[in-house]
Coordinates of C-alpha atoms and ligand atoms in Angstrom, one line a residue:
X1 CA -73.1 -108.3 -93.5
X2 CA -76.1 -107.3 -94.9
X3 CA -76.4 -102.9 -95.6
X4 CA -79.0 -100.8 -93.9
X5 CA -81.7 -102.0 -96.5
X6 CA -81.4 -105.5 -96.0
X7 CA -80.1 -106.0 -99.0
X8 CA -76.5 -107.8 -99.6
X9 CA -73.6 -105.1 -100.3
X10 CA -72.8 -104.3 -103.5
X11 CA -69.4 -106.1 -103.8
X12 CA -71.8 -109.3 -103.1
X13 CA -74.3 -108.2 -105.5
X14 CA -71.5 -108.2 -108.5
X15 CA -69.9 -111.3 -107.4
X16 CA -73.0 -113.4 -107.1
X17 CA -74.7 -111.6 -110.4
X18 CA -71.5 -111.8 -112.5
X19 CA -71.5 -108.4 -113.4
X20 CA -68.0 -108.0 -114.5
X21 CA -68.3 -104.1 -115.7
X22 CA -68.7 -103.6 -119.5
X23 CA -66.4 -100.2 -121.0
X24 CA -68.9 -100.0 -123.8
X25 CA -71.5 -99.6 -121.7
X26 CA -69.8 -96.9 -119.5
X27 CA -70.3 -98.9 -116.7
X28 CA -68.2 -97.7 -113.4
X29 CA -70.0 -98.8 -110.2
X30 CA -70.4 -96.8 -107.1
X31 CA -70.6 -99.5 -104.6
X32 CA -70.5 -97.2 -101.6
X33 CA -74.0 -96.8 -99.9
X34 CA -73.2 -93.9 -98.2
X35 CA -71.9 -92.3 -101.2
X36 CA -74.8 -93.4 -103.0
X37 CA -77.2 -91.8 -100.6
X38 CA -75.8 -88.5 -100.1
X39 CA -75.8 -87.9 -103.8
X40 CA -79.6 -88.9 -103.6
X41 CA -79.8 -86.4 -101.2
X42 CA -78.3 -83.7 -103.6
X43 CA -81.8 -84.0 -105.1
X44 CA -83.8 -82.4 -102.3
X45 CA -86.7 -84.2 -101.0
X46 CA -87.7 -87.3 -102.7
X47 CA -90.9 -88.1 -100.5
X48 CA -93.2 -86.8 -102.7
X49 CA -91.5 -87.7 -106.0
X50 CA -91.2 -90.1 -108.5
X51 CA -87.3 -90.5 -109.6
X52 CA -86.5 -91.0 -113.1
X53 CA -83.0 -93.2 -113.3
X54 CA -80.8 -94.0 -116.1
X55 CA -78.8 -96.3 -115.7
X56 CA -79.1 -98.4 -112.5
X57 CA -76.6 -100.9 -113.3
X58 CA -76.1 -103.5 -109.7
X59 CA -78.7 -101.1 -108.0
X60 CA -76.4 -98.7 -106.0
X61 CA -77.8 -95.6 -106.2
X62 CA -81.4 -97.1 -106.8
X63 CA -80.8 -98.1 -103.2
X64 CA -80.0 -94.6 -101.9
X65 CA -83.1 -93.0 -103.7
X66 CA -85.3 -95.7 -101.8
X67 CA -83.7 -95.4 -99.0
X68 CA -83.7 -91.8 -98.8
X69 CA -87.5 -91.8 -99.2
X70 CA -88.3 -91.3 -103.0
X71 CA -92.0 -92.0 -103.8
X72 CA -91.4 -94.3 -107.1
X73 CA -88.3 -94.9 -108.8
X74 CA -88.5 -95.8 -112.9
X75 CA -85.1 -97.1 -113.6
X76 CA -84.1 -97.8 -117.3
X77 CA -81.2 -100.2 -117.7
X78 CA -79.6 -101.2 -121.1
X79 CA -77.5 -104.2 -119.6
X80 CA -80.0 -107.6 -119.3
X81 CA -77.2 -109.0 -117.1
X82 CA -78.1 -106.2 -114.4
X83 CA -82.1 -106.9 -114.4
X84 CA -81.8 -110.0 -111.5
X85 CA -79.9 -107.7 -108.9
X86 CA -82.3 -105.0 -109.7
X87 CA -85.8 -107.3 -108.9
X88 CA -84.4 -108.3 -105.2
X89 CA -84.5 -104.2 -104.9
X90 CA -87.8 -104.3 -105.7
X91 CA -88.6 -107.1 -103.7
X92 CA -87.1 -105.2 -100.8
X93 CA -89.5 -102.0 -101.3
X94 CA -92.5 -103.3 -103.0
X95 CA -94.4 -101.2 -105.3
X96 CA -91.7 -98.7 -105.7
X97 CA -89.2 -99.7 -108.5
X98 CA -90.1 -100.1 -111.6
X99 CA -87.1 -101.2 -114.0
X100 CA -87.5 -101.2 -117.7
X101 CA -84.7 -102.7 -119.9
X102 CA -83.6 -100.9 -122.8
X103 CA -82.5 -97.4 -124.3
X104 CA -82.8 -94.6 -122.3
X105 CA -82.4 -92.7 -126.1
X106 CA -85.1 -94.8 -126.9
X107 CA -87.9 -95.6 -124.4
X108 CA -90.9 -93.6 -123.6
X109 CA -90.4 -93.1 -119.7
X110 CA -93.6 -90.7 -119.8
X111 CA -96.4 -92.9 -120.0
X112 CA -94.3 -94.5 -116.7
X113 CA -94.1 -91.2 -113.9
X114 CA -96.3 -89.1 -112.3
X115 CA -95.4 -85.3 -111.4
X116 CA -93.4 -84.0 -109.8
X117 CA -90.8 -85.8 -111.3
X118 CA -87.1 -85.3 -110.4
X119 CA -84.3 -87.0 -112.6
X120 CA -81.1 -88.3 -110.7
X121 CA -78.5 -90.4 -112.4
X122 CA -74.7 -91.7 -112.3
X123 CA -74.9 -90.9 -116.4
X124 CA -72.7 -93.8 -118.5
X125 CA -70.9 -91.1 -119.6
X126 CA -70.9 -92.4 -123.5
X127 CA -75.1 -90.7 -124.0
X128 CA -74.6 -88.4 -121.1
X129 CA -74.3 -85.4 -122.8
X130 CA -77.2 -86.4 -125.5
X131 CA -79.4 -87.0 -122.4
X132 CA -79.0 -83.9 -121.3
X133 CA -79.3 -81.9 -124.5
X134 CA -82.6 -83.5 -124.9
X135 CA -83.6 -82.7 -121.6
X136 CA -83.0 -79.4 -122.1
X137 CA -85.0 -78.9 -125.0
X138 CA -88.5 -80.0 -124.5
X139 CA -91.0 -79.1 -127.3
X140 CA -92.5 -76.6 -124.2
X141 CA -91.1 -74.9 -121.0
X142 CA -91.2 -76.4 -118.8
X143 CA -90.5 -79.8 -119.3
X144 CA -91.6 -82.9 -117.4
X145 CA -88.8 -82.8 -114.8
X146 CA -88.1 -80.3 -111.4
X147 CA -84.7 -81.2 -111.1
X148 CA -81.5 -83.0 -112.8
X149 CA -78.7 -84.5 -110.0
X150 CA -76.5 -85.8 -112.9
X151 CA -73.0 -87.7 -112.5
X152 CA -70.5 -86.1 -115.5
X153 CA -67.1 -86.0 -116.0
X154 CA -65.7 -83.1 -114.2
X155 CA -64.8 -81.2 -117.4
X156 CA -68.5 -81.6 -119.0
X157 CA -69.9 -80.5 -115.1
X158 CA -67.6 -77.4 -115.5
X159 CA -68.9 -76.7 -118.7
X160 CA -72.3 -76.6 -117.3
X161 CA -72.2 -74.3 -114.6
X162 CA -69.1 -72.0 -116.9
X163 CA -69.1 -68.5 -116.5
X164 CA -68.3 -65.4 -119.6
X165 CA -64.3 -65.1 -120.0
X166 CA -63.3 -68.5 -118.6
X167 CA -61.9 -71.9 -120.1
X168 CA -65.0 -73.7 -120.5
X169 CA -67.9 -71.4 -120.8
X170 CA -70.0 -72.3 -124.1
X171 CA -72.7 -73.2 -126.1
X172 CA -73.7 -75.8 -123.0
X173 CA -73.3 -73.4 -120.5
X174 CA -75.7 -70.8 -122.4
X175 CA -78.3 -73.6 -122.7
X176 CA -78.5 -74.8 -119.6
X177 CA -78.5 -71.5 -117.8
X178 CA -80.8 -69.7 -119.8
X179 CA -83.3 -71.7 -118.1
X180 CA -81.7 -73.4 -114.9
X181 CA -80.3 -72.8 -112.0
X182 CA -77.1 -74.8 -112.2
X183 CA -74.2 -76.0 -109.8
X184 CA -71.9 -78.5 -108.9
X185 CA -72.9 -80.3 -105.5
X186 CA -70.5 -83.0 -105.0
X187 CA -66.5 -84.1 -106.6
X188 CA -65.6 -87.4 -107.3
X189 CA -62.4 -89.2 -107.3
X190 CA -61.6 -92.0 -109.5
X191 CA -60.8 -94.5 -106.8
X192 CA -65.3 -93.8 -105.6
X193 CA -66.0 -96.1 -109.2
X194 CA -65.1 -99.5 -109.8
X195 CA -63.5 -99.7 -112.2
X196 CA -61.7 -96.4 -111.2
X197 CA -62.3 -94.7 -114.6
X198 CA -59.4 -92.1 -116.0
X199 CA -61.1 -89.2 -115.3
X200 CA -62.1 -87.3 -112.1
X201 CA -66.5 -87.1 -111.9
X202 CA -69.1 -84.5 -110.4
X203 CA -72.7 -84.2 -109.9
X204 CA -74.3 -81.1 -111.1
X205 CA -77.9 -80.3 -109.9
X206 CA -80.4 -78.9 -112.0
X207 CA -83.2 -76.9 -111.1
X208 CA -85.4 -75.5 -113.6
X209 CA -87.1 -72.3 -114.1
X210 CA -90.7 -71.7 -114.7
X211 CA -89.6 -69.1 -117.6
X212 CA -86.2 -68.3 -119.8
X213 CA -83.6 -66.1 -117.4
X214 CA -84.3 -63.4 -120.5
X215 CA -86.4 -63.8 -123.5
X216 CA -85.7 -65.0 -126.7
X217 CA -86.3 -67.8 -129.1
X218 CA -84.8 -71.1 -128.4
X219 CA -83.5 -72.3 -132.2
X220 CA -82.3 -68.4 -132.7
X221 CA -80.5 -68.9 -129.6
X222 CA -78.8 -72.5 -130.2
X223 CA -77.7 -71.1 -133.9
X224 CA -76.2 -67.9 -133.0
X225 CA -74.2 -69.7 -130.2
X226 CA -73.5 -72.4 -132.3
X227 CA -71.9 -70.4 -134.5
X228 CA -70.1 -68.4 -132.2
X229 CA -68.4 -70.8 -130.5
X230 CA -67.2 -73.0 -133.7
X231 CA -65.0 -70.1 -134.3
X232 CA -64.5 -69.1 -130.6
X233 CA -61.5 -66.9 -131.4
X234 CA -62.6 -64.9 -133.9
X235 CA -64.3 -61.6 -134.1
X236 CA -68.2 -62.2 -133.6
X237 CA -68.8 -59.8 -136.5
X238 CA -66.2 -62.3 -138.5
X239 CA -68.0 -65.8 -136.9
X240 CA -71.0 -64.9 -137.3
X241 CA -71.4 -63.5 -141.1
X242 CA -73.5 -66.2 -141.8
X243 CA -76.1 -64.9 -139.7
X244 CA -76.5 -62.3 -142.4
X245 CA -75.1 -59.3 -144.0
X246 CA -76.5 -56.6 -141.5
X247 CA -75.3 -58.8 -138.3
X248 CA -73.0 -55.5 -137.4
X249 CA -75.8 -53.4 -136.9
X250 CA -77.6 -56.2 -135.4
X251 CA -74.8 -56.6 -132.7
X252 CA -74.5 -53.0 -131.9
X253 CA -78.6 -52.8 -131.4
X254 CA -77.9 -55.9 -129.2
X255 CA -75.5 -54.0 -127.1
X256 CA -72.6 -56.0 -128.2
X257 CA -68.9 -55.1 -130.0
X258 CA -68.4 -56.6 -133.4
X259 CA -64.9 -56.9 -132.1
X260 CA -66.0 -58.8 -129.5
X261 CA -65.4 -62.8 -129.0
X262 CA -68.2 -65.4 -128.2
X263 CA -66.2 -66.2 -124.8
X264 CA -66.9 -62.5 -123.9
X265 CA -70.4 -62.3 -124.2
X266 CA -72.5 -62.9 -121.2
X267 CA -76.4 -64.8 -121.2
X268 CA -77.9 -61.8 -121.7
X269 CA -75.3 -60.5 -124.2
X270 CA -76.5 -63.7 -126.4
X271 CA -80.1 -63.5 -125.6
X272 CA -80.4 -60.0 -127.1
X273 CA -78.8 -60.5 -129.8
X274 CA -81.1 -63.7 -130.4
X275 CA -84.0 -60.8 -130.3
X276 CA -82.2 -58.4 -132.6
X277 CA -82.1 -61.8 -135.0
X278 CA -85.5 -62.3 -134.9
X279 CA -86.7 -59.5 -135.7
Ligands
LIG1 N1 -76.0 -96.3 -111.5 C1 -74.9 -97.3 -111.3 C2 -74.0 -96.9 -110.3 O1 -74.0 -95.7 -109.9 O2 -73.2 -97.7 -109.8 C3 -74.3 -97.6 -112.6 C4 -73.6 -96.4 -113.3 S1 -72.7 -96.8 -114.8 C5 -71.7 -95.3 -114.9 C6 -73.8 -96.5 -116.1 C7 -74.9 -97.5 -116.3 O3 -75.7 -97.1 -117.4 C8 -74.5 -98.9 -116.6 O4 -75.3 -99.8 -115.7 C9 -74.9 -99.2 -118.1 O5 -75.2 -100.5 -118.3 C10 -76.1 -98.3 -118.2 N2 -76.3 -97.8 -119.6 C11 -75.3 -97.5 -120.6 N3 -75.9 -97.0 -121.7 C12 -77.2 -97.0 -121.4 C13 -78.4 -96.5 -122.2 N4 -78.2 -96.1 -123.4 N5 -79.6 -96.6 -121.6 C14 -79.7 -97.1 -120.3 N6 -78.7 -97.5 -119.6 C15 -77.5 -97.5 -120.1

């Protein structure tokens, strides 16, 4: 029976494509239109957007972001075998998916969008993280997107939205909430993928600020937590000597106990101490 879009379900769409899922291409499908729409819902409201996807693979969530109204949707797909089942989407909603085959590290999706642009992907989880990183680090603030709806493994989406004093609360927590808003929208079994990776998944949404949460400079930032949380057990006034021979006084201007640990020190904890650091 054919889905709400006219399209063939996504079982179909495999079957008749070939698209036997690759593990070194991270590819676990969501074949579940339902699923597929409400996570394109986690995004807000598409109407006036153009989405940014990585990823597409057979078309599933590209299906919900159409559905669900998104103005334009850019897809970048790595996986040739995947481009046929993505150009009957196209046909279906003409004029509003674009696909481009290659990299996501590598092409320039730019030239491709109009603002506002919102970003929503079910990340192969192998360049997940990199994506994200780079993301989050624009040469300027802000950067070209509104929002991130991002599929992770549920350990990496814990790490993003980690609080001071808990398991997973790090350098990725600190650089995505110093300038997002950041939480977990939606958990994921294994058994929603085929194949039914090892690991449980969540979407984490993203919403960016139009400034820093406190001030301070980005690179002083990324190296003082960097170094921190290498040595995330130790004494900051021990992990971070390399910062400098005078990084006691430095922490105790910043508010902060030498004797204190990286895991104890909150946002604003770091981002004064990035301050003290610069001078
Ligand atoms: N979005 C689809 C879904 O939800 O069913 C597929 C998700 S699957 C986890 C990840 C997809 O990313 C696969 O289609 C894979 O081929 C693609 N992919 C892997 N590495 C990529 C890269 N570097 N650039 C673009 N796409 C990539």
């Amino acid at each position: 029976m054919a889905a709400i879009d006219g399209l063939p379900p996504l079982r179909d769409v495999i079957r008749d494509h070939d698209l036997v899922a690759k593990k070194q291409l991270g590819q676990n499908f969501l074949l579940d239109l339902n699923l597929t729409a409400k996570i394109a819902r986690q995004a807000g409201d598409l109407s006036g957007c153009d989405v940014l996807e990585v990823g597409p693979g057979p078309g599933g969530l590209t299906r919900g972001l159409l559905a669900e109204g998104a103005r334009r949707v850019l897809a970048v797909e790595k996986d040739p075998r995947c481009l046929p089942a993505l150009a009957e989407i196209s046909a279906a909603y003409p004029d509003r998916l674009q696909v481009i085959n290659g990299d996501a590290l590598e092409v320039d999706v730019l030239s491709h969008l109009t603002p506002p642009i919102r970003v929503v992907a079910n990340l192969p989880y192998n360049v997940g993280t990199e994506l994200l990183v780079r993301w989050l680090t624009p040469k300027v603030w802000p950067p070209f997107w509104e929002s991130l709806t991002l599929m992770f493994q549920r350990e990496v989406a814990e790490r993003i939205v980690a609080k001071p004093r808990t398991e997973h609360y790090g350098r990725l927590a600190l650089l995505v909430q110093w300038r997002c808003e950041a939480k977990i929208v939606l958990h994921l079994p294994p058994e929603a993928f085929t194949p039914a990776p090892k690991v449980h998944s969540a979407v984490v949404h993203l919403t960016r600020l139009d400034s820093p949460r406190y001030p301070a400079d980005g690179a002083v930032l990324a190296r003082i937590t960097a170094m921190a949380f290498n040595q995330r057990r130790k004494m900051l006034r021990s992990s971070l000597k390399g910062m400098g021979p005078d990084i006691e006084e430095k922490l105790v201007a910043a508010g902060i106990a030498p004797t204190a640990r990286a895991e104890e020190i909150s946002l604003e904890g770091f981002c004064a101490l990035a301050r003290e650091v610069a001078g």
